Tab-separated table of C-alpha atoms and ligand atoms in Angstrom:
chain	number	residue	atom	x	y	z
A	1	MET	CA	-0.217	0.162	0.219
A	2	ASP	CA	1.391	2.846	-1.086
A	3	ALA	CA	2.183	5.857	1.983
A	4	LEU	CA	-1.148	8.308	0.556
A	5	THR	CA	-3.636	5.207	0.563
A	6	GLN	CA	-1.477	4.584	4.058
A	7	TYR	CA	-2.354	8.021	5.609
A	8	LEU	CA	-6.219	7.759	4.469
A	9	GLU	CA	-6.787	4.466	6.080
A	10	GLN	CA	-4.939	5.775	9.342
A	11	ASN	CA	-6.869	9.320	9.427
A	12	GLN	CA	-10.398	7.936	8.787
A	13	GLU	CA	-11.154	8.963	12.707
A	14	ARG	CA	-9.862	12.213	12.364
A	15	PHE	CA	-11.492	12.624	8.524
A	16	LEU	CA	-15.107	12.074	9.989
A	17	GLU	CA	-14.799	14.175	13.229
A	18	ASN	CA	-13.817	17.012	11.167
A	19	LEU	CA	-16.825	16.069	9.335
A	20	LYS	CA	-18.705	16.331	12.176
A	21	ALA	CA	-17.550	19.759	13.478
A	22	CYS	CA	-19.278	20.675	10.284
A	23	LEU	CA	-22.714	19.088	10.595
A	24	ARG	CA	-22.805	21.080	14.016
A	25	ILE	CA	-23.573	23.941	11.876
A	26	PRO	CA	-26.823	24.695	11.080
A	27	SER	CA	-26.136	26.913	7.999
A	28	VAL	CA	-29.764	26.669	6.562
A	29	SER	CA	-29.769	28.514	3.795
A	30	ALA	CA	-33.289	29.126	3.275
A	31	GLN	CA	-34.312	30.480	6.666
A	32	PRO	CA	-33.601	33.796	7.258
A	33	ALA	CA	-33.094	32.671	10.974
A	34	HIS	CA	-30.086	30.600	10.061
A	35	LYS	CA	-27.981	33.879	8.171
A	36	ALA	CA	-25.436	34.007	10.893
A	37	ASP	CA	-25.045	30.160	11.235
A	38	VAL	CA	-24.581	30.145	7.171
A	39	ARG	CA	-21.667	32.907	8.009
A	40	ALA	CA	-20.337	30.579	10.934
A	41	CYS	CA	-20.417	27.906	8.476
A	42	ALA	CA	-18.281	29.812	5.646
A	43	GLU	CA	-16.056	30.801	8.161
A	44	HIS	CA	-15.610	27.490	9.768
A	45	VAL	CA	-14.423	25.749	6.673
A	46	ALA	CA	-12.231	28.330	5.671
A	47	ALA	CA	-10.281	28.108	8.795
A	48	HIS	CA	-10.724	24.099	8.376
A	49	LEU	CA	-8.821	24.583	4.661
A	50	LYS	CA	-6.189	26.933	6.171
A	51	SER	CA	-5.474	24.508	8.921
A	52	ILE	CA	-5.008	21.885	6.339
A	53	GLY	CA	-2.187	23.795	4.363
A	54	MET	CA	-4.584	25.816	2.290
A	55	PRO	CA	-3.073	29.095	3.382
A	56	HIS	CA	-5.030	31.075	0.339
A	57	THR	CA	-8.390	31.046	1.592
A	58	GLU	CA	-10.953	33.529	1.958
A	59	VAL	CA	-14.972	34.245	2.875
A	60	VAL	CA	-15.952	36.184	-0.041
A	61	ASP	CA	-19.447	38.450	0.479
A	62	THR	CA	-22.184	38.124	-2.018
A	63	ALA	CA	-25.422	39.733	-2.377
A	64	GLY	CA	-26.790	36.349	-0.195
A	65	HIS	CA	-24.794	33.548	1.658
A	66	PRO	CA	-21.120	34.117	1.664
A	67	VAL	CA	-18.646	31.831	-0.957
A	68	VAL	CA	-15.754	30.107	0.581
A	69	TYR	CA	-12.562	30.554	-1.982
A	70	ALA	CA	-9.081	28.813	-1.636
A	71	GLU	CA	-6.361	27.784	-3.771
A	72	TRP	CA	-3.347	25.718	-3.996
A	73	LEU	CA	-1.121	26.762	-7.193
A	74	GLY	CA	2.277	24.961	-6.560
A	75	ALA	CA	2.171	22.503	-9.536
A	76	PRO	CA	3.492	24.778	-12.663
A	77	GLY	CA	2.759	22.833	-15.576
A	78	ALA	CA	0.313	20.661	-13.944
A	79	PRO	CA	-3.090	21.057	-14.691
A	80	THR	CA	-5.860	23.350	-12.668
A	81	ALA	CA	-8.925	21.369	-11.379
A	82	LEU	CA	-12.000	24.175	-9.714
A	83	LEU	CA	-13.288	22.075	-6.817
A	84	TYR	CA	-17.267	22.942	-6.490
A	85	GLY	CA	-19.357	21.834	-3.618
A	86	HIS	CA	-21.604	23.664	-1.494
A	87	TYR	CA	-21.959	23.891	2.831
A	88	ASP	CA	-25.686	25.354	2.675
A	89	VAL	CA	-28.206	22.572	3.765
A	90	GLN	CA	-32.090	22.254	3.355
A	91	PRO	CA	-34.198	22.747	6.641
A	92	PRO	CA	-34.639	20.040	8.588
A	93	ASP	CA	-37.742	19.749	9.219
A	94	PRO	CA	-40.159	17.949	9.665
A	95	LEU	CA	-37.971	17.627	13.383
A	96	ASP	CA	-40.079	15.333	14.988
A	97	LEU	CA	-39.397	12.413	12.489
A	98	TRP	CA	-35.789	12.678	13.399
A	99	LYS	CA	-34.524	9.731	15.304
A	100	THR	CA	-31.493	12.122	16.402
A	101	PRO	CA	-31.605	15.522	16.300
A	102	PRO	CA	-30.168	17.161	12.903
A	103	PHE	CA	-27.359	18.915	13.805
A	104	GLU	CA	-26.382	16.602	16.465
A	105	PRO	CA	-24.453	13.920	13.962
A	106	THR	CA	-24.763	10.609	14.637
A	107	LEU	CA	-22.855	7.172	13.656
A	108	ARG	CA	-25.626	4.374	13.597
A	109	ASP	CA	-24.681	1.132	11.874
A	110	GLY	CA	-21.797	2.617	9.310
A	111	LYS	CA	-23.709	5.542	8.987
A	112	LEU	CA	-23.741	9.083	9.675
A	113	PHE	CA	-27.082	10.740	10.205
A	114	ALA	CA	-27.028	14.637	10.233
A	115	ARG	CA	-28.385	17.142	7.982
A	116	GLY	CA	-26.029	17.626	5.458
A	117	ALA	CA	-24.197	14.538	5.939
A	118	CYS	CA	-24.562	13.484	2.226
A	119	ASP	CA	-25.597	16.279	0.393
A	120	ASP	CA	-22.898	18.231	0.752
A	121	LYS	CA	-20.982	18.689	3.408
A	122	GLY	CA	-20.291	14.800	3.610
A	123	GLN	CA	-18.796	14.960	-0.060
A	124	VAL	CA	-17.155	18.169	0.377
A	125	TYR	CA	-15.049	16.994	3.253
A	126	MET	CA	-13.770	14.078	1.659
A	127	HIS	CA	-12.058	16.040	-0.614
A	128	PHE	CA	-10.575	18.338	1.895
A	129	SER	CA	-9.374	14.929	3.510
A	130	ALA	CA	-7.796	13.796	0.169
A	131	VAL	CA	-6.543	17.252	-0.041
A	132	GLU	CA	-4.876	16.958	3.707
A	133	ALA	CA	-3.513	13.603	2.702
A	134	HIS	CA	-1.535	14.871	-0.252
A	135	LEU	CA	-0.315	17.697	1.587
A	136	GLN	CA	0.571	15.922	4.693
A	137	VAL	CA	2.660	12.781	2.875
A	138	ASN	CA	3.922	14.095	-0.561
A	139	GLY	CA	4.214	18.321	0.694
A	140	LYS	CA	2.390	19.424	-2.462
A	141	LEU	CA	-0.734	18.573	-4.817
A	142	PRO	CA	-0.482	16.769	-8.583
A	143	ILE	CA	-2.709	19.375	-9.567
A	144	ASN	CA	-3.205	22.884	-8.957
A	145	LEU	CA	-6.321	23.429	-7.070
A	146	LYS	CA	-8.843	26.128	-6.835
A	147	MET	CA	-12.051	25.856	-4.462
A	148	VAL	CA	-15.669	27.477	-4.742
A	149	ILE	CA	-17.680	25.996	-1.956
A	150	GLU	CA	-20.809	28.225	-2.144
A	151	GLY	CA	-23.699	28.748	0.709
A	152	GLU	CA	-26.739	28.810	-2.089
A	153	GLU	CA	-27.025	25.645	-3.490
A	154	GLU	CA	-30.041	24.775	-1.961
A	155	VAL	CA	-32.007	27.935	-2.604
A	156	GLY	CA	-31.158	27.956	-6.317
A	157	SER	CA	-27.710	29.949	-6.182
A	158	GLY	CA	-29.223	33.235	-6.934
A	159	ASN	CA	-26.013	35.024	-6.270
A	160	LEU	CA	-22.776	32.725	-7.578
A	161	ALA	CA	-23.192	33.605	-11.366
A	162	THR	CA	-22.393	36.800	-10.253
A	163	PHE	CA	-19.188	35.934	-8.210
A	164	LEU	CA	-18.509	33.297	-11.360
A	165	LYS	CA	-18.441	36.118	-13.946
A	166	ALA	CA	-16.469	38.764	-11.529
A	167	TRP	CA	-13.844	36.344	-10.618
A	168	LYS	CA	-13.631	34.360	-13.938
A	169	ASP	CA	-10.182	35.189	-14.628
A	170	ARG	CA	-9.137	34.146	-10.898
A	171	LEU	CA	-11.179	30.817	-11.618
A	172	ALA	CA	-9.402	29.626	-14.702
A	173	ALA	CA	-9.254	25.948	-14.939
A	174	ASP	CA	-8.820	23.436	-17.181
A	175	VAL	CA	-11.409	21.156	-15.413
A	176	ILE	CA	-14.346	21.264	-13.066
A	177	MET	CA	-14.640	19.157	-10.379
A	178	VAL	CA	-17.847	18.007	-8.129
A	179	SER	CA	-18.901	15.746	-5.695
A	180	ASP	CA	-22.848	16.095	-5.079
A	181	THR	CA	-24.352	13.581	-7.060
A	182	SER	CA	-24.799	9.383	-6.038
A	183	MET	CA	-24.033	5.976	-7.027
A	184	LEU	CA	-26.157	3.394	-8.065
A	185	GLY	CA	-25.237	0.952	-5.190
A	186	PRO	CA	-22.869	1.035	-1.921
A	187	ASP	CA	-20.567	-0.935	-3.941
A	188	GLN	CA	-20.988	0.710	-7.591
A	189	PRO	CA	-18.914	3.826	-8.209
A	190	SER	CA	-20.808	6.045	-10.658
A	191	LEU	CA	-20.004	8.739	-12.828
A	192	CYS	CA	-22.594	11.343	-14.011
A	193	TYR	CA	-22.405	13.075	-17.325
A	194	ALA	CA	-26.091	14.581	-17.016
A	195	LEU	CA	-28.463	16.148	-14.228
A	196	ARG	CA	-31.881	17.690	-15.135
A	197	GLY	CA	-32.589	21.386	-14.787
A	198	LEU	CA	-36.062	22.576	-12.784
A	199	MET	CA	-38.510	25.116	-13.219
A	200	TYR	CA	-40.304	25.776	-9.786
A	201	THR	CA	-43.346	27.935	-9.561
A	202	GLU	CA	-46.631	28.845	-7.203
A	203	VAL	CA	-49.710	28.820	-8.069
A	204	GLU	CA	-52.309	30.921	-6.139
A	205	VAL	CA	-56.127	30.692	-6.896
A	206	THR	CA	-58.365	33.072	-5.373
A	207	GLY	CA	-61.920	32.416	-4.957
A	208	PRO	CA	-64.294	34.671	-3.003
A	209	THR	CA	-62.694	37.796	-0.858
A	210	ARG	CA	-62.946	36.066	2.471
A	211	ASP	CA	-63.705	32.132	3.734
A	212	LEU	CA	-67.198	31.455	3.216
A	213	HIS	CA	-69.760	29.487	5.029
A	214	SER	CA	-69.887	26.179	3.020
A	215	GLY	CA	-73.716	25.712	3.981
A	216	GLU	CA	-74.516	28.924	3.050
A	217	PHE	CA	-72.544	29.245	-0.177
A	218	GLY	CA	-71.125	25.832	-1.191
A	219	GLY	CA	-72.589	25.319	-4.922
A	220	ALA	CA	-72.849	29.012	-5.844
A	221	VAL	CA	-69.659	30.255	-6.532
A	222	MET	CA	-65.777	28.120	-7.428
A	223	ASN	CA	-63.990	26.601	-4.404
A	224	PRO	CA	-60.487	28.231	-5.595
A	225	ALA	CA	-59.478	24.576	-3.764
A	226	ASN	CA	-61.407	22.520	-6.156
A	227	ALA	CA	-60.207	25.448	-8.787
A	228	LEU	CA	-56.592	24.297	-8.169
A	229	ALA	CA	-57.071	20.477	-7.948
A	230	THR	CA	-58.559	21.216	-11.328
A	231	ILE	CA	-55.897	22.814	-12.692
A	232	ILE	CA	-53.667	20.445	-11.565
A	233	HIS	CA	-55.152	17.846	-12.848
A	234	ARG	CA	-55.074	19.334	-15.946
A	235	LEU	CA	-51.450	19.756	-15.736
A	236	LYS	CA	-50.747	16.176	-17.014
A	237	ASP	CA	-52.738	13.815	-19.408
A	238	ALA	CA	-53.628	10.145	-18.955
A	239	ASP	CA	-49.957	8.796	-20.292
A	240	GLY	CA	-47.904	11.405	-17.458
A	241	ARG	CA	-47.143	13.619	-19.908
A	242	VAL	CA	-47.315	16.975	-19.218
A	243	THR	CA	-49.838	19.478	-20.920
A	244	VAL	CA	-47.821	22.633	-21.278
A	245	PRO	CA	-47.798	23.801	-24.971
A	246	GLY	CA	-44.619	23.124	-26.716
A	247	PHE	CA	-43.080	22.045	-23.424
A	248	TYR	CA	-41.255	18.630	-25.374
A	249	ASP	CA	-40.582	20.546	-28.490
A	250	LYS	CA	-36.929	20.971	-27.209
A	251	VAL	CA	-36.558	17.874	-24.874
A	252	ARG	CA	-33.707	15.588	-26.395
A	253	GLU	CA	-35.236	12.250	-27.059
A	254	LEU	CA	-32.802	9.088	-26.460
A	255	THR	CA	-31.738	7.359	-28.894
A	256	GLU	CA	-31.852	3.592	-28.638
A	257	LEU	CA	-28.116	3.592	-28.134
A	258	GLN	CA	-28.512	5.209	-25.265
A	259	ARG	CA	-31.682	3.344	-24.216
A	260	THR	CA	-29.924	-0.314	-24.370
A	261	ALA	CA	-26.743	1.606	-22.094
A	262	MET	CA	-29.140	2.410	-19.637
A	263	ARG	CA	-31.081	-0.770	-19.414
A	264	GLU	CA	-27.488	-2.504	-19.134
A	265	LEU	CA	-26.992	-0.547	-16.132
A	266	PRO	CA	-26.826	-2.140	-12.857
A	267	PHE	CA	-29.764	-0.331	-11.428
A	268	ASP	CA	-32.290	-2.215	-9.281
A	269	GLU	CA	-35.468	-0.981	-9.979
A	270	ALA	CA	-37.861	-2.876	-7.991
A	271	GLY	CA	-35.096	-2.356	-5.206
A	272	PHE	CA	-35.442	1.705	-5.876
A	273	ILE	CA	-39.179	1.636	-5.817
A	274	ARG	CA	-38.984	-0.381	-2.397
A	275	GLU	CA	-36.723	2.225	-1.138
A	276	SER	CA	-39.209	5.047	-1.947
A	277	GLY	CA	-41.931	3.569	0.534
A	278	ALA	CA	-44.633	4.135	-2.605
A	279	PRO	CA	-46.738	0.907	-3.458
A	280	MET	CA	-45.211	1.080	-7.031
A	281	GLY	CA	-43.600	2.535	-9.695
A	282	VAL	CA	-45.488	4.966	-12.004
A	283	GLY	CA	-44.595	7.361	-14.509
A	284	GLU	CA	-44.775	8.493	-18.440
A	285	LYS	CA	-46.089	5.904	-20.272
A	286	GLY	CA	-43.512	4.426	-22.823
A	287	TYR	CA	-40.389	4.875	-20.324
A	288	SER	CA	-38.387	2.705	-17.917
A	289	THR	CA	-38.188	4.019	-14.215
A	290	ILE	CA	-34.399	5.235	-14.815
A	291	GLU	CA	-35.085	6.729	-18.164
A	292	ARG	CA	-38.040	8.660	-15.957
A	293	ILE	CA	-36.051	10.021	-13.199
A	294	THR	CA	-32.766	10.683	-15.483
A	295	SER	CA	-33.898	11.820	-19.086
A	296	ARG	CA	-37.248	12.721	-19.017
A	297	PRO	CA	-38.461	15.593	-17.869
A	298	THR	CA	-41.673	16.062	-14.844
A	299	LEU	CA	-44.245	17.932	-13.027
A	300	ASP	CA	-45.190	18.167	-9.442
A	301	VAL	CA	-46.843	19.186	-6.591
A	302	ASN	CA	-44.101	19.991	-3.806
A	303	GLY	CA	-46.782	21.468	-1.536
A	304	ILE	CA	-50.287	22.155	-1.344
A	305	TRP	CA	-52.915	24.197	0.770
A	306	GLY	CA	-55.851	26.273	1.383
A	307	GLY	CA	-58.682	26.373	4.098
A	308	TYR	CA	-59.349	24.381	7.112
A	309	ILE	CA	-56.216	22.039	7.965
A	310	GLY	CA	-56.869	21.790	11.862
A	311	ASP	CA	-58.442	18.978	13.773
A	312	GLY	CA	-61.800	17.991	13.423
A	313	ALA	CA	-64.191	19.411	10.543
A	314	LYS	CA	-65.065	22.849	9.711
A	315	THR	CA	-67.415	23.816	7.352
A	316	VAL	CA	-65.551	26.237	5.011
A	317	LEU	CA	-64.745	27.470	1.558
A	318	PRO	CA	-61.642	28.999	1.281
A	319	SER	CA	-60.737	32.093	-0.107
A	320	VAL	CA	-57.388	31.215	-1.251
A	321	ALA	CA	-55.769	27.705	-2.238
A	322	THR	CA	-52.143	27.827	-3.612
A	323	ALA	CA	-49.545	24.976	-4.735
A	324	LYS	CA	-45.809	24.627	-5.064
A	325	ILE	CA	-45.251	23.387	-8.648
A	326	SER	CA	-42.284	22.274	-10.154
A	327	MET	CA	-40.792	20.642	-13.348
A	328	ARG	CA	-37.586	19.036	-13.647
A	329	LEU	CA	-36.462	19.909	-17.166
A	330	VAL	CA	-33.773	17.986	-19.427
A	331	PRO	CA	-31.771	19.039	-22.438
A	332	ASP	CA	-32.334	21.289	-24.211
A	333	GLN	CA	-35.196	22.474	-22.458
A	334	ASN	CA	-34.821	26.374	-20.834
A	335	PRO	CA	-37.087	27.067	-17.922
A	336	ASP	CA	-36.623	30.936	-18.904
A	337	GLU	CA	-38.023	30.051	-22.128
A	338	LEU	CA	-40.900	27.728	-20.811
A	339	PHE	CA	-42.170	30.040	-17.984
A	340	GLU	CA	-44.481	32.336	-20.403
A	341	SER	CA	-45.891	29.168	-21.878
A	342	TYR	CA	-46.424	27.387	-18.690
A	343	ALA	CA	-47.847	30.051	-16.593
A	344	ALA	CA	-50.673	30.956	-19.615
A	345	HIS	CA	-51.411	27.078	-19.779
A	346	VAL	CA	-52.491	27.336	-16.026
A	347	LYS	CA	-54.514	30.008	-16.509
A	348	SER	CA	-56.280	28.646	-19.190
A	349	LEU	CA	-56.890	25.492	-17.456
A	350	ALA	CA	-58.517	27.150	-14.311
A	351	PRO	CA	-62.501	27.158	-13.914
A	352	ALA	CA	-64.451	30.326	-14.127
A	353	GLY	CA	-64.820	31.678	-10.854
A	354	CYS	CA	-61.570	32.254	-9.552
A	355	THR	CA	-58.452	33.750	-10.511
A	356	VAL	CA	-54.912	32.869	-10.992
A	357	VAL	CA	-51.567	34.258	-10.030
A	358	VAL	CA	-48.582	32.215	-11.209
A	359	ARG	CA	-45.200	33.146	-9.494
A	360	ASN	CA	-41.925	31.992	-11.153
A	361	HIS	CA	-39.217	30.732	-8.051
A	362	HIS	CA	-36.094	30.185	-8.764
A	363	GLY	CA	-34.847	27.529	-11.568
A	364	GLY	CA	-31.943	25.809	-13.273
A	365	MET	CA	-30.824	24.870	-16.736
A	366	PRO	CA	-30.361	21.116	-17.563
A	367	PHE	CA	-26.583	19.746	-17.758
A	368	ILE	CA	-25.131	17.360	-20.265
A	369	SER	CA	-21.356	16.517	-20.888
A	370	ASP	CA	-19.784	14.336	-23.088
A	371	PRO	CA	-18.452	11.023	-21.040
A	372	SER	CA	-15.694	10.540	-23.405
A	373	ASP	CA	-13.662	13.269	-22.559
A	374	PRO	CA	-10.269	12.650	-21.083
A	375	MET	CA	-10.939	14.819	-17.792
A	376	MET	CA	-13.851	11.809	-17.306
A	377	GLN	CA	-11.313	9.145	-18.166
A	378	ALA	CA	-9.209	10.312	-15.915
A	379	ALA	CA	-12.113	10.320	-12.928
A	380	TYR	CA	-13.051	6.831	-14.327
A	381	ARG	CA	-9.402	5.370	-13.532
A	382	ALA	CA	-9.586	6.872	-10.135
A	383	LEU	CA	-12.828	5.356	-9.617
A	384	GLU	CA	-11.162	1.851	-11.111
A	385	ARG	CA	-8.640	2.402	-8.693
A	386	SER	CA	-10.403	3.251	-5.373
A	387	TRP	CA	-13.506	0.411	-6.024
A	388	THR	CA	-14.007	-3.297	-7.080
A	389	LYS	CA	-16.946	-2.643	-9.728
A	390	LYS	CA	-16.468	-0.943	-13.012
A	391	PRO	CA	-17.853	2.534	-12.785
A	392	ALA	CA	-21.057	2.930	-14.164
A	393	LEU	CA	-21.831	5.912	-16.451
A	394	ILE	CA	-25.244	7.405	-15.848
A	395	ARG	CA	-27.329	10.452	-15.774
A	396	GLU	CA	-29.418	11.634	-12.622
A	397	GLY	CA	-32.297	13.163	-11.953
A	398	GLY	CA	-31.984	16.193	-9.631
A	399	SER	CA	-30.525	19.458	-10.344
A	400	ILE	CA	-27.000	21.803	-9.772
A	401	PRO	CA	-27.978	24.957	-11.376
A	402	VAL	CA	-24.372	25.971	-11.399
A	403	MET	CA	-22.856	23.100	-13.328
A	404	ALA	CA	-24.520	25.047	-16.632
A	405	THR	CA	-23.328	28.115	-16.044
A	406	PHE	CA	-19.597	26.385	-15.844
A	407	GLN	CA	-20.263	25.015	-19.121
A	408	SER	CA	-21.415	28.122	-20.912
A	409	VAL	CA	-18.912	30.793	-18.775
A	410	PHE	CA	-15.626	28.499	-18.438
A	411	GLY	CA	-16.094	26.175	-21.726
A	412	LYS	CA	-14.487	23.681	-19.754
A	413	PRO	CA	-15.184	19.909	-18.597
A	414	SER	CA	-17.193	18.862	-15.680
A	415	ILE	CA	-16.441	16.102	-13.299
A	416	LEU	CA	-19.379	14.960	-11.257
A	417	MET	CA	-18.318	12.181	-9.347
A	418	GLY	CA	-20.253	11.602	-6.515
A	419	PHE	CA	-20.761	9.516	-3.195
A	420	GLY	CA	-24.519	9.590	-2.369
A	421	LEU	CA	-27.038	6.462	-2.332
A	422	HIS	CA	-30.666	6.383	-3.105
A	423	ASP	CA	-31.322	5.664	0.826
A	424	ASP	CA	-29.599	8.674	2.254
A	425	GLN	CA	-32.569	10.546	2.812
A	426	VAL	CA	-31.146	13.828	1.348
A	427	HIS	CA	-33.795	16.492	1.980
A	428	ALA	CA	-35.852	14.324	4.264
A	429	PRO	CA	-35.554	13.558	7.412
A	430	ASN	CA	-32.807	11.207	8.835
A	431	GLU	CA	-30.087	11.757	5.872
A	432	LYS	CA	-27.195	9.997	6.189
A	433	PHE	CA	-23.877	9.391	4.727
A	434	SER	CA	-22.414	5.716	4.606
A	435	LEU	CA	-18.999	5.691	5.846
A	436	SER	CA	-17.996	3.410	3.171
A	437	SER	CA	-19.296	6.499	0.747
A	438	PHE	CA	-17.198	8.923	2.590
A	439	HIS	CA	-14.162	6.502	3.083
A	440	GLY	CA	-14.219	5.158	-0.886
A	441	GLY	CA	-15.031	8.362	-1.617
A	442	THR	CA	-11.883	9.947	-0.060
A	443	ARG	CA	-9.975	7.581	-1.442
A	444	SER	CA	-11.400	8.231	-5.093
A	445	CYS	CA	-10.736	12.135	-4.648
A	446	ALA	CA	-7.151	11.344	-3.458
A	447	TYR	CA	-6.677	9.538	-6.782
A	448	LEU	CA	-8.649	11.848	-8.913
A	449	TYR	CA	-6.050	14.422	-8.579
A	450	GLU	CA	-3.410	12.062	-9.374
A	451	GLU	CA	-5.192	10.511	-12.437
A	452	LEU	CA	-6.094	14.215	-13.634
A	453	ALA	CA	-2.168	15.083	-13.438
A	454	ARG	CA	-1.430	11.887	-15.237
A	455	GLY	CA	-3.795	13.747	-18.488
B	1	BES	N1	-27.272	17.568	-4.495
B	1	BES	C1	-28.495	17.557	-4.938
B	1	BES	C2	-28.105	17.656	-6.893
B	1	BES	C3	-28.567	15.912	-6.674
B	1	BES	C4	-29.569	15.600	-6.118
B	1	BES	C5	-27.786	15.335	-7.814
B	1	BES	C6	-30.175	13.918	-6.285
B	1	BES	C7	-28.236	14.463	-8.284
B	1	BES	C8	-28.998	13.647	-7.821
B	1	BES	C9	-28.581	19.335	-4.961
B	1	BES	O1	-27.698	19.394	-3.465
B	1	BES	C10	-29.630	19.671	-4.792
B	1	BES	O2	-30.345	19.005	-3.874
B	1	BES	N2	-29.769	20.437	-5.512
B	1	BES	C11	-31.486	21.020	-5.699
B	1	BES	C12	-31.374	22.233	-6.506
B	1	BES	C13	-32.398	23.082	-6.469
B	1	BES	C14	-32.858	23.929	-5.312
B	1	BES	C15	-32.559	24.406	-7.741
B	1	BES	C16	-32.642	20.229	-6.359
B	1	BES	O3	-32.132	19.208	-7.305
B	1	BES	O4	-33.369	20.200	-6.056
B	2	ZN	ZN1	-29.548	18.932	-2.363
């Protein structure tokens, strides 16, 4: 075993402690009450980077939450990689469903439970551990390294594009590295080359100007909750296709070759559905589950409310009903282009007797890259070295809005080498990161820097 691998093995416990310290900071970017915690987390990450030998580290203010920037440029002639990750996390709610508190990282059965354990603090700390190992063992890194660890990924990276454009020259790199995706199974290393985009909207339906007695008025005026249900029902047809005009115009259809490749992936469809807790898989007609979640667009209600939701029964017609409706998009759909047509369609679907307001929240462009790029091949070799099974090339259904920005602004290839698992409960109670992912991922990151240097 080489000295680097040995260092990684001998320091596993300390690497875990470093991660736990970061997980104790509730850096919930969506909630104003946690603004100071988000900044404290940025400061903590910066201090940690300095302590492992990244002296050029700073916390950079933006119009929103700060970005942590760090660089190590001591390998003249070697390629430069830009590591992107995020230190912000999703809200921990609903709190009562956590077995142990979300910001008190707890180890159970070889898994670390905490908000952000997998998404994305755990995956960012794999890189930090790998960097530390190289600097300790060799006194240097095999490549030049720049890091951008942001605090707004979970709220749509609204201020990141401005930062990236302003810092464009300073951030120049040959490749972008990201660990914020998943693997197909606990022992199945995976490299991701495509992500879905997102359009996130809110539909507010108003009927009467105030709540009404449902006996007095029921049947005589439009109930906005009923109207909202009608609209949502009409947004998808019986085949599970979105009815917005033009929605599929720019969708890149899968080729037969791509469909075959996807069928051959070691994806456990039955296990995936079982893991979801749903009684069965349901989706767009004519597509398999893995095609549906990675390569087809879809529309979902994320939240819906209106009227009486307390104990018992209250006979009332609500004045207002609202739903958060999001669409996952695929190449080459564009949320900015689709919004107008979507909003007009939603209004056209509304029954008479109510008014509808459609709002656009943050979105993100879909992303697709070339899996045969030499940088991807380097990542492939790094995974081959650190795992037993051959790496799988996958597309994923989640979104990382900045990936498309990196592509258009920097024009450089990206490596999405992630280690999450489908049962990690990201964005949900009891989020966890398996130690096999954390330590295997750390090894993969350490080898990735070497493989990138090899070219
Ligand atoms: N790590 C995820 C993205 C992800 C999830 C990639 C699953 C692949 C598989 C990321 O932190 C995330 O959750 N992104 C948000 C983006 C949104 C807030 C714009 C998402 O996908 O919902
Ligand atoms: Zn996330």
